[in-house]
PDB file of C-alpha atoms in Angstrom:
ATOM      1  CA  UNK T 180      -7.207 -15.836   7.813  1.00 88.00           C
ATOM      2  CA  UNK T 181     -10.610 -16.812   9.261  1.00 92.00           C
ATOM      3  CA  UNK T 182     -12.282 -16.652   5.847  1.00 91.00           C
ATOM      4  CA  UNK T 183      -9.443 -18.688   4.347  1.00 89.00           C
ATOM      5  CA  UNK T 184     -10.023 -21.344   7.015  1.00 94.00           C
ATOM      6  CA  UNK T 185     -13.763 -21.441   6.310  1.00 94.00           C
ATOM      7  CA  UNK T 186     -12.991 -21.911   2.630  1.00 93.00           C
ATOM      8  CA  UNK T 187     -10.427 -24.638   3.358  1.00 94.00           C
ATOM      9  CA  UNK T 188     -12.982 -26.444   5.517  1.00 97.00           C
ATOM     10  CA  UNK T 189     -16.012 -26.130   3.224  1.00 96.00           C
ATOM     11  CA  UNK T 190     -14.874 -25.236  -0.326  1.00 95.00           C
ATOM     12  CA  UNK T 191     -11.166 -26.058  -0.773  1.00 96.00           C
ATOM     13  CA  UNK T 192      -9.514 -24.238  -3.659  1.00 93.00           C
ATOM     14  CA  UNK T 193     -12.015 -21.365  -3.774  1.00 95.00           C
ATOM     15  CA  UNK T 194     -10.517 -17.885  -4.002  1.00 94.00           C
ATOM     16  CA  UNK T 195     -11.510 -14.942  -1.813  1.00 94.00           C
ATOM     17  CA  UNK T 196     -13.248 -12.102  -3.665  1.00 94.00           C
ATOM     18  CA  UNK T 197     -14.779  -8.923  -2.266  1.00 95.00           C
ATOM     19  CA  UNK T 198     -17.512  -7.109  -4.165  1.00 91.00           C
ATOM     20  CA  UNK T 199     -18.656  -3.531  -3.845  1.00 93.00           C
ATOM     21  CA  UNK T 200     -16.501  -2.470  -0.909  1.00 95.00           C
ATOM     22  CA  UNK T 201     -15.796   1.103   0.154  1.00 93.00           C
ATOM     23  CA  UNK T 202     -14.223   2.364   3.348  1.00 87.00           C
ATOM     24  CA  UNK T 203     -14.121   6.072   2.522  1.00 87.00           C
ATOM     25  CA  UNK T 204     -15.187   7.143   6.033  1.00 88.00           C
ATOM     26  CA  UNK T 205     -18.447   8.497   4.539  1.00 91.00           C
ATOM     27  CA  UNK T 206     -16.359  11.416   3.270  1.00 93.00           C
ATOM     28  CA  UNK T 207     -14.608  10.568   0.011  1.00 93.00           C
ATOM     29  CA  UNK T 208     -12.772  13.923   0.053  1.00 94.00           C
ATOM     30  CA  UNK T 209     -11.193  13.236   3.466  1.00 95.00           C
ATOM     31  CA  UNK T 210      -7.441  12.678   2.963  1.00 94.00           C
ATOM     32  CA  UNK T 211      -7.517   9.929   5.605  1.00 95.00           C
ATOM     33  CA  UNK T 212      -9.813   7.950   3.271  1.00 95.00           C
ATOM     34  CA  UNK T 213      -6.774   7.558   0.994  1.00 96.00           C
ATOM     35  CA  UNK T 214      -4.727   6.097   3.846  1.00 97.00           C
ATOM     36  CA  UNK T 215      -7.563   3.696   4.645  1.00 96.00           C
ATOM     37  CA  UNK T 216      -7.779   2.576   1.017  1.00 97.00           C
ATOM     38  CA  UNK T 217      -4.007   2.041   0.835  1.00 97.00           C
ATOM     39  CA  UNK T 218      -4.215  -0.093   3.967  1.00 97.00           C
ATOM     40  CA  UNK T 219      -7.151  -2.098   2.570  1.00 97.00           C
ATOM     41  CA  UNK T 220      -5.307  -2.735  -0.704  1.00 97.00           C
ATOM     42  CA  UNK T 221      -2.240  -3.853   1.257  1.00 96.00           C
ATOM     43  CA  UNK T 222      -4.337  -6.250   3.317  1.00 95.00           C
ATOM     44  CA  UNK T 223      -5.987  -7.636   0.197  1.00 95.00           C
ATOM     45  CA  UNK T 224      -2.546  -8.372  -1.247  1.00 93.00           C
ATOM     46  CA  UNK T 225      -1.147  -9.734   1.991  1.00 92.00           C
ATOM     47  CA  UNK T 226      -4.013 -12.199   2.354  1.00 91.00           C
ATOM     48  CA  UNK T 227      -4.263 -13.141  -1.315  1.00 90.00           C
ATOM     49  CA  UNK T 228      -7.639 -11.655  -2.196  1.00 94.00           C
ATOM     50  CA  UNK T 229      -8.146 -12.687  -5.819  1.00 94.00           C
ATOM     51  CA  UNK T 230     -10.541  -9.910  -6.818  1.00 96.00           C
ATOM     52  CA  UNK T 231     -11.985  -6.810  -5.176  1.00 96.00           C
ATOM     53  CA  UNK T 232     -14.374  -4.229  -6.647  1.00 96.00           C
ATOM     54  CA  UNK T 233     -14.212  -0.709  -5.231  1.00 96.00           C
ATOM     55  CA  UNK T 234     -17.616   0.984  -5.069  1.00 93.00           C
ATOM     56  CA  UNK T 235     -18.109   3.410  -6.814  1.00 90.00           C
ATOM     57  CA  UNK T 236     -15.266   5.350  -8.471  1.00 90.00           C
ATOM     58  CA  UNK T 237     -12.484   7.148  -6.622  1.00 95.00           C
ATOM     59  CA  UNK T 238     -13.072  10.427  -8.487  1.00 95.00           C
ATOM     60  CA  UNK T 239     -15.500  13.252  -7.800  1.00 94.00           C
ATOM     61  CA  UNK T 240     -18.375  14.347 -10.038  1.00 94.00           C
ATOM     62  CA  UNK T 241     -15.986  16.410 -12.176  1.00 96.00           C
ATOM     63  CA  UNK T 242     -13.525  13.545 -12.642  1.00 95.00           C
ATOM     64  CA  UNK T 243     -10.961  14.928 -10.178  1.00 96.00           C
ATOM     65  CA  UNK T 244      -9.130  12.266  -8.142  1.00 97.00           C
ATOM     66  CA  UNK T 245     -10.350  11.645  -4.589  1.00 96.00           C
ATOM     67  CA  UNK T 246      -7.861  10.515  -1.901  1.00 97.00           C
ATOM     68  CA  UNK T 247      -8.675   6.815  -2.474  1.00 96.00           C
ATOM     69  CA  UNK T 248      -7.593   7.282  -6.102  1.00 97.00           C
ATOM     70  CA  UNK T 249      -4.129   8.246  -4.851  1.00 97.00           C
ATOM     71  CA  UNK T 250      -3.852   4.930  -2.994  1.00 97.00           C
ATOM     72  CA  UNK T 251      -4.620   3.031  -6.211  1.00 97.00           C
ATOM     73  CA  UNK T 252      -2.140   5.277  -8.017  1.00 97.00           C
ATOM     74  CA  UNK T 253       0.702   4.494  -5.602  1.00 96.00           C
ATOM     75  CA  UNK T 254       0.127   0.773  -5.992  1.00 97.00           C
ATOM     76  CA  UNK T 255      -0.270   0.746  -9.791  1.00 96.00           C
ATOM     77  CA  UNK T 256       1.257   3.846 -11.405  1.00 96.00           C
ATOM     78  CA  UNK T 257       3.092   6.105  -8.961  1.00 95.00           C
ATOM     79  CA  UNK T 258       5.360   7.661 -11.584  1.00 92.00           C
ATOM     80  CA  UNK T 259       2.827   7.925 -14.399  1.00 93.00           C
ATOM     81  CA  UNK T 260       4.885   5.393 -16.366  1.00 93.00           C
ATOM     82  CA  UNK T 261       3.614   2.190 -14.782  1.00 92.00           C
ATOM     83  CA  UNK T 262       5.998   2.019 -11.777  1.00 91.00           C
ATOM     84  CA  UNK T 263       4.099   0.823  -8.750  1.00 94.00           C
ATOM     85  CA  UNK T 264       3.967  -1.873  -6.136  1.00 97.00           C
ATOM     86  CA  UNK T 265       5.486  -5.257  -6.929  1.00 96.00           C
ATOM     87  CA  UNK T 266       3.559  -8.359  -7.899  1.00 94.00           C
ATOM     88  CA  UNK T 267       4.949 -10.931  -5.435  1.00 94.00           C
ATOM     89  CA  UNK T 268       4.059 -10.302  -1.795  1.00 93.00           C
ATOM     90  CA  UNK T 269       6.806 -10.541   0.815  1.00 95.00           C
ATOM     91  CA  UNK T 270       6.601 -10.380   4.582  1.00 95.00           C
ATOM     92  CA  UNK T 271       6.546  -6.882   6.021  1.00 96.00           C
ATOM     93  CA  UNK T 272       5.639  -5.767   9.529  1.00 94.00           C
ATOM     94  CA  UNK T 273       5.712  -2.725  11.759  1.00 95.00           C
ATOM     95  CA  UNK T 274       5.811  -2.749  15.565  1.00 93.00           C
ATOM     96  CA  UNK T 275       4.167   0.690  15.542  1.00 95.00           C
ATOM     97  CA  UNK T 276       0.380   0.680  15.989  1.00 93.00           C
ATOM     98  CA  UNK T 277      -0.275   3.604  13.648  1.00 96.00           C
ATOM     99  CA  UNK T 278       2.052   2.481  10.867  1.00 98.00           C
ATOM    100  CA  UNK T 279       1.094  -0.080   8.236  1.00 98.00           C
ATOM    101  CA  UNK T 280       3.733  -1.548   5.958  1.00 98.00           C
ATOM    102  CA  UNK T 281       3.449  -3.858   2.957  1.00 98.00           C
ATOM    103  CA  UNK T 282       6.178  -5.327   0.797  1.00 97.00           C
ATOM    104  CA  UNK T 283       6.452  -6.990  -2.590  1.00 97.00           C
ATOM    105  CA  UNK T 284       9.051  -7.893  -5.161  1.00 97.00           C
ATOM    106  CA  UNK T 285       8.665  -6.654  -8.717  1.00 96.00           C
ATOM    107  CA  UNK T 286       9.200  -9.750 -10.863  1.00 96.00           C
ATOM    108  CA  UNK T 287      10.061  -7.693 -13.951  1.00 94.00           C
ATOM    109  CA  UNK T 288      12.858  -5.639 -12.327  1.00 95.00           C
ATOM    110  CA  UNK T 289      13.798  -7.569  -9.180  1.00 96.00           C
ATOM    111  CA  UNK T 290      13.214  -4.418  -7.100  1.00 97.00           C
ATOM    112  CA  UNK T 291      11.790  -4.537  -3.588  1.00 98.00           C
ATOM    113  CA  UNK T 292       8.770  -2.268  -3.203  1.00 98.00           C
ATOM    114  CA  UNK T 293       7.573  -1.182   0.219  1.00 98.00           C
ATOM    115  CA  UNK T 294       4.466   0.847   0.986  1.00 98.00           C
ATOM    116  CA  UNK T 295       4.575   2.692   4.316  1.00 98.00           C
ATOM    117  CA  UNK T 296       1.378   4.270   5.639  1.00 98.00           C
ATOM    118  CA  UNK T 297       1.691   6.687   8.544  1.00 98.00           C
ATOM    119  CA  UNK T 298      -1.786   6.900  10.068  1.00 97.00           C
ATOM    120  CA  UNK T 299      -0.534   9.012  12.957  1.00 97.00           C
ATOM    121  CA  UNK T 300      -1.001  12.758  13.354  1.00 96.00           C
ATOM    122  CA  UNK T 301       2.732  13.113  13.982  1.00 97.00           C
ATOM    123  CA  UNK T 302       5.606  12.479  11.563  1.00 98.00           C
ATOM    124  CA  UNK T 303       7.320   9.112  11.574  1.00 97.00           C
ATOM    125  CA  UNK T 304      11.087   8.835  11.977  1.00 97.00           C
ATOM    126  CA  UNK T 305      12.157   5.212  12.302  1.00 96.00           C
ATOM    127  CA  UNK T 306      14.563   2.700  10.796  1.00 96.00           C
ATOM    128  CA  UNK T 307      13.308   0.247   8.196  1.00 97.00           C
ATOM    129  CA  UNK T 308      15.340  -2.961   7.993  1.00 96.00           C
ATOM    130  CA  UNK T 309      15.339  -4.707   4.623  1.00 96.00           C
ATOM    131  CA  UNK T 310      15.878  -8.360   5.411  1.00 94.00           C
ATOM    132  CA  UNK T 311      16.700 -11.146   2.944  1.00 94.00           C
ATOM    133  CA  UNK T 312      17.260  -8.595   0.177  1.00 96.00           C
ATOM    134  CA  UNK T 313      20.548  -7.181  -1.111  1.00 95.00           C
ATOM    135  CA  UNK T 314      19.511  -3.549  -1.609  1.00 96.00           C
ATOM    136  CA  UNK T 315      21.201  -0.959  -3.798  1.00 97.00           C
ATOM    137  CA  UNK T 316      22.564   2.229  -2.200  1.00 97.00           C
ATOM    138  CA  UNK T 317      19.366   4.254  -2.677  1.00 98.00           C
ATOM    139  CA  UNK T 318      15.614   3.727  -2.754  1.00 98.00           C
ATOM    140  CA  UNK T 319      13.307   5.880  -4.884  1.00 98.00           C
ATOM    141  CA  UNK T 320      10.395   7.465  -2.998  1.00 98.00           C
ATOM    142  CA  UNK T 321       6.893   8.336  -4.170  1.00 98.00           C
ATOM    143  CA  UNK T 322       4.891  10.184  -1.522  1.00 98.00           C
ATOM    144  CA  UNK T 323       1.244  11.191  -1.116  1.00 98.00           C
ATOM    145  CA  UNK T 324       0.347  13.975   1.321  1.00 96.00           C
ATOM    146  CA  UNK T 325      -3.209  15.076   2.142  1.00 91.00           C
ATOM    147  CA  UNK T 326      -4.659  13.027  -0.723  1.00 91.00           C
ATOM    148  CA  UNK T 327      -2.658  14.965  -3.332  1.00 94.00           C
ATOM    149  CA  UNK T 328      -0.833  13.588  -6.345  1.00 95.00           C
ATOM    150  CA  UNK T 329       2.312  11.528  -5.749  1.00 96.00           C
ATOM    151  CA  UNK T 330       5.494  13.561  -5.456  1.00 97.00           C
ATOM    152  CA  UNK T 331       9.093  12.377  -5.476  1.00 97.00           C
ATOM    153  CA  UNK T 332      11.017  13.635  -2.480  1.00 96.00           C
ATOM    154  CA  UNK T 333      14.728  12.890  -2.275  1.00 97.00           C
ATOM    155  CA  UNK T 334      15.710   9.234  -2.503  1.00 98.00           C
ATOM    156  CA  UNK T 335      16.404   7.413   0.736  1.00 98.00           C
ATOM    157  CA  UNK T 336      19.947   6.249   1.378  1.00 98.00           C
ATOM    158  CA  UNK T 337      20.276   2.549   2.149  1.00 97.00           C
ATOM    159  CA  UNK T 338      23.077   1.676   4.557  1.00 96.00           C
ATOM    160  CA  UNK T 339      23.620  -1.856   5.874  1.00 95.00           C
ATOM    161  CA  UNK T 340      20.214  -2.756   4.357  1.00 95.00           C
ATOM    162  CA  UNK T 341      18.493  -0.157   6.547  1.00 97.00           C
ATOM    163  CA  UNK T 342      16.594   2.980   5.566  1.00 98.00           C
ATOM    164  CA  UNK T 343      16.058   5.882   7.973  1.00 97.00           C
ATOM    165  CA  UNK T 344      12.394   6.607   7.252  1.00 97.00           C
ATOM    166  CA  UNK T 345      10.986  10.127   7.478  1.00 97.00           C
ATOM    167  CA  UNK T 346       7.266   9.948   6.707  1.00 97.00           C
ATOM    168  CA  UNK T 347       5.091  13.007   7.349  1.00 98.00           C
ATOM    169  CA  UNK T 348       1.898  12.734   9.399  1.00 97.00           C
ATOM    170  CA  UNK T 349      -1.084  11.199   7.568  1.00 97.00           C
ATOM    171  CA  UNK T 350       1.060  10.326   4.568  1.00 98.00           C
ATOM    172  CA  UNK T 351       2.011   7.296   2.538  1.00 98.00           C
ATOM    173  CA  UNK T 352       5.226   6.488   0.757  1.00 98.00           C
ATOM    174  CA  UNK T 353       6.082   3.897  -1.842  1.00 98.00           C
ATOM    175  CA  UNK T 354       9.776   2.954  -1.703  1.00 98.00           C
ATOM    176  CA  UNK T 355      11.375   1.226  -4.674  1.00 98.00           C
ATOM    177  CA  UNK T 356      14.716  -0.368  -3.843  1.00 97.00           C
ATOM    178  CA  UNK T 357      16.616  -1.940  -6.720  1.00 97.00           C
ATOM    179  CA  UNK T 358      18.639  -5.048  -6.087  1.00 94.00           C
ATOM    180  CA  UNK T 359      22.375  -4.461  -5.802  1.00 91.00           C
TER     181      UNK T 359
END
């Protein structure tokens, strides 16, 4: 928000871009680096960053995915078929200090997509209220644990527009909730 204000004051209409960023904790193989990258990507979307260039590549010297790669994968291609995070940001917030949450609508399907990042060393069990959205009875889940490839645990049930989250420690989940 501060950068946006500087731009509004000095160069109205200019977009925010970030070049050559990397917050891999100086250990690209650390699974927590994937959680950090997912959080950074969520913040970029939330605040309307027009362009960002990750430095260098999120794969190791042999081409194997590093944990940051998995964050990109959840946002862009969690199922290997192009299903990822939506393209229209919506308000999402968590009252929990070690939980980040980002939401978006997918303009092509109408689905609500929610990325939940549990940065805590303990599992998360909490309700997630879906407001201003008429959710279907279930939400598909794509999950990344310890920087591994996305898996698909059982779908979450949606009751009264609420999901009972169960997110393991140091994990991230992408929820895809179709419109009813």
